[in-house]
Coordinates of C-alpha atoms in Angstrom, one line a residue:
M7 CA 0.1 0.0 0.1
F8 CA 3.0 2.6 0.8
G9 CA 5.1 1.3 -2.0
E10 CA 6.1 2.7 -5.2
E11 CA 2.3 3.0 -6.2
W12 CA 2.1 5.8 -4.3
R13 CA 2.4 8.8 -6.7
P14 CA 5.5 10.9 -5.5
E15 CA 3.9 14.3 -5.4
L16 CA 1.3 13.4 -2.8
R17 CA 3.9 11.6 -0.6
W18 CA 2.9 13.8 2.2
V19 CA -0.3 12.2 2.4
R20 CA 1.4 9.0 2.8
D21 CA 3.3 10.3 5.6
A22 CA 0.2 11.4 7.3
V23 CA -1.4 8.2 7.0
L24 CA 1.9 6.3 8.6
M25 CA 1.5 8.9 11.4
R26 CA -2.2 8.4 12.1
R27 CA -1.8 4.2 11.8
G28 CA 1.1 4.4 14.4
L29 CA -1.2 6.1 16.9
M30 CA -3.9 3.6 16.0
W31 CA -1.1 0.8 16.7
V32 CA -0.2 2.4 20.0
R33 CA -3.9 2.4 21.0
R34 CA -4.6 -1.5 20.0
V35 CA -1.6 -2.2 22.3
V36 CA -2.8 -0.2 25.1
A37 CA -6.4 -1.9 24.8
R38 CA -4.8 -5.2 24.7
I39 CA -2.9 -4.5 28.2
L40 CA -6.2 -3.3 29.4
V41 CA -8.5 -6.0 28.2
P42 CA -10.2 -6.9 31.3
F43 CA -11.4 -3.5 31.7
M44 CA -12.0 -2.9 28.2
R45 CA -14.2 -5.9 27.4
A46 CA -17.4 -4.7 28.5
R47 CA -19.5 -2.5 26.2
H48 CA -21.1 -0.3 29.0
G49 CA -20.0 1.2 32.5
Y50 CA -17.6 4.0 33.3
W51 CA -14.5 2.0 31.5
F52 CA -16.3 2.2 28.3
V53 CA -17.5 5.7 28.8
I54 CA -14.0 6.8 29.4
R55 CA -12.6 4.9 26.4
R56 CA -15.1 6.4 24.0
R57 CA -14.2 9.9 25.3
V58 CA -10.2 9.4 25.4
V59 CA -10.6 7.6 21.7
A60 CA -12.7 10.6 20.4
I61 CA -9.8 13.2 22.1
S62 CA -7.2 11.1 20.2
G63 CA -9.1 11.6 17.0
L64 CA -8.7 15.5 17.4
L65 CA -5.1 15.4 18.5
A66 CA -4.2 13.2 15.2
P67 CA -1.2 14.5 13.5
D68 CA -2.9 15.0 10.1
R69 CA -6.1 17.1 11.3
D70 CA -4.2 20.5 10.3
V71 CA -3.7 19.2 6.6
V72 CA -5.1 21.2 4.1
P73 CA -6.9 18.5 1.6
A74 CA -5.4 18.5 -2.1
L75 CA -9.1 18.1 -3.1
H76 CA -12.0 20.3 -2.9
A77 CA -15.5 19.8 -2.8
V78 CA -17.9 20.5 -5.9
S79 CA -21.5 20.5 -6.3
V80 CA -23.8 18.4 -8.6
A81 CA -24.1 21.3 -11.1
E82 CA -20.4 22.4 -10.8
C83 CA -19.5 19.0 -12.2
V84 CA -21.8 18.9 -14.7
R85 CA -20.2 22.4 -16.1
S86 CA -16.9 21.0 -16.1
T87 CA -17.2 17.4 -17.5
P88 CA -17.5 16.8 -21.3
A89 CA -20.3 15.4 -22.4
P90 CA -22.3 14.8 -18.7
R91 CA -25.9 13.5 -18.3
L92 CA -27.7 14.6 -15.4
V93 CA -31.1 12.8 -14.8
V94 CA -33.3 13.5 -11.6
P95 CA -36.3 11.0 -11.3
D96 CA -39.3 12.2 -9.6
P97 CA -39.5 11.5 -7.0
G98 CA -35.7 10.7 -6.2
Y99 CA -32.0 12.1 -5.9
P100 CA -29.6 13.2 -8.9
V101 CA -28.3 10.4 -11.2
L102 CA -24.8 11.6 -12.9
E103 CA -23.2 10.1 -16.0
M104 CA -19.5 11.2 -16.0
P105 CA -17.3 10.5 -18.8
G106 CA -13.8 9.8 -16.8
G107 CA -15.5 10.0 -13.5
V108 CA -13.5 8.8 -10.4
V109 CA -14.6 6.4 -7.4
F110 CA -12.5 7.0 -4.6
G111 CA -12.7 4.0 -2.4
P112 CA -13.0 2.2 -0.5
W113 CA -15.4 5.2 0.7
G114 CA -17.3 5.7 -2.3
E115 CA -17.2 9.4 -2.9
V116 CA -17.0 10.2 -6.5
G117 CA -15.7 13.1 -8.5
R118 CA -13.4 14.3 -11.4
G119 CA -10.2 16.2 -11.5
D120 CA -9.4 17.9 -8.3
G121 CA -12.9 17.8 -7.3
V122 CA -15.3 15.9 -4.9
V123 CA -19.0 15.6 -5.3
L124 CA -19.9 15.3 -1.9
E125 CA -23.5 15.5 -2.6
L126 CA -23.4 11.9 -4.1
G127 CA -22.2 10.3 -0.9
V128 CA -22.8 10.2 2.9
R129 CA -22.4 13.4 4.8
Y130 CA -22.8 14.7 8.6
G131 CA -22.5 18.3 8.0
A132 CA -20.0 20.6 7.0
A133 CA -17.5 19.8 10.1
S134 CA -17.2 16.0 8.6
D135 CA -16.7 17.2 5.1
R136 CA -13.0 18.1 5.8
W137 CA -12.2 14.3 7.0
V138 CA -14.0 12.9 3.6
L139 CA -12.1 15.2 1.5
G140 CA -8.8 13.9 3.5
D141 CA -10.0 10.2 2.8
C142 CA -10.2 11.1 -0.9
D143 CA -6.9 12.6 -0.8
L144 CA -5.6 9.1 0.4
A145 CA -7.4 7.4 -2.1
S146 CA -6.1 9.7 -5.0
A147 CA -2.4 9.3 -3.6
G148 CA -2.7 5.6 -4.1
P149 CA -3.0 3.3 -6.8
V150 CA -5.3 4.2 -9.9
H151 CA -7.3 1.5 -11.6
D152 CA -8.8 2.2 -15.0
L153 CA -12.2 0.6 -15.9
S154 CA -13.7 0.2 -19.4
G155 CA -17.3 0.4 -20.1
V156 CA -20.1 1.8 -18.1
T157 CA -19.5 1.5 -14.2
V158 CA -21.9 1.9 -11.5
N159 CA -20.9 3.0 -8.0
L160 CA -22.6 1.2 -5.1
V161 CA -19.9 1.9 -2.4
Q162 CA -20.7 3.7 1.0
R163 CA -19.4 4.5 4.1
F164 CA -20.3 2.1 7.0
A165 CA -20.9 -0.6 4.2
T166 CA -21.4 -3.6 6.4
N167 CA -24.4 -1.4 8.5
Y168 CA -27.9 -3.2 7.8
A169 CA -29.7 -0.1 8.7
H170 CA -27.2 2.0 6.6
W171 CA -28.2 0.0 3.5
L172 CA -31.7 0.1 4.0
F173 CA -32.0 3.5 4.4
Q174 CA -29.3 5.0 1.9
G175 CA -27.8 2.2 -0.2
L176 CA -30.7 0.8 -1.5
V177 CA -32.6 3.9 -1.8
R178 CA -29.8 5.1 -4.4
L179 CA -30.0 1.4 -6.0
E180 CA -33.8 2.3 -6.4
V181 CA -33.2 5.9 -7.8
L182 CA -30.7 4.0 -10.3
G183 CA -33.5 1.8 -11.6
R184 CA -35.6 4.5 -12.3
A185 CA -32.9 6.8 -14.3
I186 CA -31.0 4.0 -16.1
D187 CA -31.2 0.4 -17.5
L188 CA -29.3 -1.5 -14.9
A189 CA -28.7 -4.7 -17.2
S190 CA -26.8 -2.9 -19.7
C191 CA -24.0 -1.7 -17.2
D192 CA -20.7 -3.7 -17.4
R193 CA -20.1 -3.5 -13.6
F194 CA -21.3 -2.5 -10.1
L195 CA -18.6 -1.2 -7.6
V196 CA -19.4 -2.6 -4.2
P197 CA -17.9 -2.4 -0.7
P198 CA -14.4 -4.2 0.1
S199 CA -16.6 -7.0 1.9
P200 CA -19.8 -6.9 0.7
P201 CA -22.7 -7.5 3.3
P202 CA -24.1 -11.0 2.5
F203 CA -27.7 -9.4 1.5
L204 CA -26.4 -7.7 -1.1
A205 CA -26.5 -10.6 -3.3
E206 CA -30.4 -10.9 -2.5
V207 CA -30.4 -7.0 -3.5
F208 CA -29.0 -7.8 -6.8
E209 CA -31.5 -10.5 -7.5
R210 CA -34.4 -8.3 -6.4
H211 CA -33.2 -5.6 -8.8
G212 CA -32.3 -8.1 -12.0
I213 CA -28.9 -7.8 -11.5
D214 CA -26.4 -10.5 -12.3
W215 CA -24.3 -11.0 -9.1
A216 CA -21.4 -11.9 -11.0
R217 CA -21.1 -7.9 -12.5
A218 CA -20.4 -7.0 -8.8
E219 CA -16.8 -6.1 -8.3
P220 CA -15.6 -5.2 -4.7
V221 CA -13.2 -2.5 -4.6
A222 CA -9.7 -2.9 -2.5
G223 CA -10.0 -2.3 1.3
Y224 CA -7.0 0.2 1.0
P225 CA -7.2 3.5 -0.5
A226 CA -7.0 3.6 -4.2
S227 CA -8.9 5.1 -6.8
Y228 CA -11.3 3.9 -9.9
R229 CA -10.8 5.9 -13.1
C230 CA -14.1 5.0 -15.2
E231 CA -14.6 5.3 -18.8
L232 CA -18.3 6.5 -17.9
L233 CA -19.5 6.7 -14.4
V234 CA -22.8 6.5 -13.3
A235 CA -23.5 7.9 -9.4
A236 CA -26.5 8.7 -7.7
G237 CA -27.4 10.4 -4.6
M238 CA -29.1 9.1 -1.6
P239 CA -30.3 10.3 1.8
Q240 CA -27.0 11.7 3.2
R241 CA -28.0 10.3 6.8
P242 CA -30.3 7.5 7.7
W243 CA -33.1 9.4 9.3
E244 CA -33.6 11.6 6.1
C245 CA -35.1 8.8 4.1
P246 CA -38.2 9.9 2.7
R247 CA -41.5 8.2 3.1
W248 CA -41.6 7.1 -0.5
A249 CA -38.4 5.5 -0.5
M250 CA -39.5 3.5 2.8
D251 CA -42.6 2.6 0.9
S252 CA -40.5 1.6 -1.9
L253 CA -38.4 -0.7 0.3
R254 CA -41.8 -2.5 1.8
D255 CA -43.1 -3.1 -1.6
R256 CA -40.0 -5.0 -3.1
Y257 CA -38.6 -6.5 0.2
G258 CA -41.6 -6.9 2.5
E259 CA -43.5 -10.3 2.7
P260 CA -47.3 -10.2 3.0
S261 CA -48.7 -10.3 6.7
A262 CA -48.9 -14.0 7.9
D263 CA -51.9 -15.1 9.9
D264 CA -49.9 -16.9 12.2
G265 CA -47.1 -14.4 12.6
P266 CA -45.6 -13.3 15.9
R267 CA -47.8 -10.2 17.0
R268 CA -45.4 -9.1 19.9
V269 CA -41.6 -9.4 18.8
Y270 CA -38.4 -8.9 20.8
L271 CA -35.3 -8.4 18.4
A272 CA -32.6 -9.8 20.4
R273 CA -28.9 -8.4 19.9
G274 CA -27.4 -10.6 22.5
V275 CA -24.9 -10.2 25.6
G276 CA -21.3 -9.2 25.2
V277 CA -21.9 -7.2 21.8
R278 CA -21.8 -3.7 21.2
R279 CA -24.9 -1.7 22.9
G280 CA -25.8 -5.4 24.1
V281 CA -28.6 -5.5 26.7
V282 CA -26.4 -6.7 30.1
N283 CA -29.4 -8.3 31.8
E284 CA -30.9 -9.8 28.6
A285 CA -32.2 -13.0 30.1
E286 CA -34.1 -11.2 32.7
L287 CA -35.8 -8.9 29.9
V288 CA -36.4 -11.5 27.8
A289 CA -38.5 -13.6 30.4
H290 CA -40.2 -10.2 31.4
L291 CA -41.4 -10.1 27.7
E292 CA -42.0 -13.6 27.1
R293 CA -44.7 -13.4 29.9
R294 CA -46.4 -10.8 28.1
G295 CA -46.8 -12.7 25.1
F296 CA -43.3 -11.7 23.1
V297 CA -41.5 -13.9 20.8
T298 CA -37.6 -13.3 20.8
V299 CA -36.2 -13.5 17.3
S300 CA -32.7 -12.9 15.9
T301 CA -32.2 -11.3 12.5
I302 CA -28.3 -12.8 12.5
G303 CA -27.5 -14.6 9.1
R304 CA -31.2 -13.7 7.9
T305 CA -31.9 -12.2 4.3
I306 CA -33.9 -9.0 4.1
R307 CA -37.3 -10.8 3.3
E308 CA -36.8 -13.3 6.2
Q309 CA -36.0 -10.1 8.5
A310 CA -39.4 -8.2 7.0
A311 CA -41.5 -11.6 7.6
L312 CA -40.4 -11.5 11.3
V313 CA -42.0 -8.0 11.6
G314 CA -44.9 -8.2 9.2
S315 CA -47.8 -9.0 11.5
A316 CA -46.5 -7.2 14.7
E317 CA -48.2 -5.1 16.8
C318 CA -45.2 -4.4 19.2
I319 CA -41.5 -4.4 18.5
V320 CA -38.8 -4.2 21.2
A321 CA -35.4 -3.9 20.4
P322 CA -32.1 -2.4 21.5
L323 CA -30.7 0.6 19.8
G324 CA -29.0 -1.1 16.5
A325 CA -29.2 -1.7 12.8
A326 CA -31.8 -4.6 13.2
L327 CA -34.2 -1.9 14.3
G328 CA -34.4 -0.4 10.9
N329 CA -36.8 -3.8 10.1
L330 CA -39.4 -1.4 11.4
V331 CA -39.7 0.1 8.0
F332 CA -41.4 -3.7 7.2
A333 CA -43.9 -3.7 10.3
P334 CA -47.6 -2.3 10.2
R335 CA -47.5 1.4 10.2
T336 CA -49.8 0.9 13.7
A337 CA -47.0 -1.2 15.3
H338 CA -46.0 0.3 18.6
V339 CA -41.8 0.7 18.5
I340 CA -39.9 0.3 21.7
E341 CA -36.3 1.3 21.6
L342 CA -33.9 0.2 24.2
A343 CA -31.0 2.9 24.4
G344 CA -28.0 2.9 26.6
R345 CA -27.7 6.1 28.5
N346 CA -24.4 7.3 27.0
F347 CA -25.3 6.4 23.1
V348 CA -28.8 8.2 22.5
R349 CA -29.3 8.2 18.7
D350 CA -32.5 9.7 17.0
T351 CA -32.3 7.7 13.9
Y352 CA -35.0 5.4 14.2
R353 CA -37.5 7.8 16.4
V354 CA -37.3 10.1 13.3
V355 CA -38.0 7.1 10.8
A356 CA -40.9 5.9 13.0
A357 CA -42.2 9.7 12.8
T358 CA -42.1 9.6 9.3
L359 CA -44.1 6.7 9.0
G360 CA -46.7 7.6 11.3
M361 CA -45.8 4.7 14.0
P362 CA -46.1 5.3 17.7
F363 CA -42.5 5.2 19.2
T364 CA -41.1 4.8 22.9
R365 CA -37.5 5.0 23.9
L366 CA -36.6 3.7 27.3
V367 CA -33.0 4.7 28.6
G368 CA -30.6 2.4 30.4
T369 CA -29.4 3.1 33.8
E370 CA -25.6 2.6 33.0
P371 CA -23.3 5.4 34.6
G372 CA -22.9 8.7 32.8
L373 CA -20.3 10.5 31.6
P374 CA -17.7 11.6 34.4
P375 CA -17.9 15.4 35.0
W376 CA -13.8 15.9 33.8
L377 CA -14.4 14.2 30.7

């Protein structure tokens, strides 16, 4: 990765990466030494660890490096690209065909020349754009792969997260299907380790899985003869109602008469944001008619079937809760959130769908005042 393939004029980018990775190595060594204290995903040690990691990110040696690439809008990219084509399905997000377009892997941002079209990727506000441009700098400094024919970009950040695919990645694919003939495209760039359900997604959209081409897991750029890139909800909770209805129509199963009416989507003990006293919780719920199910290893349609007849869904905050999109609109959603990790993603999604929503916050220790 750091050999001769790195372009000499961007060696400073490589040096910044090496310094950052040195810090990451030190962090891993310290974590192994303190593993008895760091194993738990709750309590004071967990809270302190999260804060220290955040602070170390602010102190990273490359934080003051000015990105070599700059952000450009879709309109600016169209003006600066020879023979571009811009389509905006209604409803939908922009679909841009760019001769000579570039995909910055493994994160999935796209652009041309010295510009990155941030509107066509995942964004969390202006404060994060600088870090995104820095990642694109790394990719542009690495190996360049030339791709002939028509290439569709399906690479995105948080590529292994089920909910991010539901509310962002699959929405983008739906928009692409409305704007172009997917069957006529030569390849579809997918993340380095495609999530297992992605093959199911290709089948549902009539795309041959053999056309999926995983990008490398290290920074590199992919220069395409013709790149097709589409926008998507830049944050999961910004997914519009029409997109959620499309998800339900394409992947949802008809409600089964014998399907569970009260469902607990288990996350398990010892995993991130797990329920520490899950055994007691499950016993409490089962006495009230709840069925405990796991989404691990299931296809999208199988997960949709688990909640297709539900009148109440209880689940810890996590990607599996994204399946509420397949539940009846009258189902009551109860989210279990840790005191130090409260997110409004599913509250907003439930509100968009008009579903009753309740959040129960756990009793773990709060953040110490000195942090």
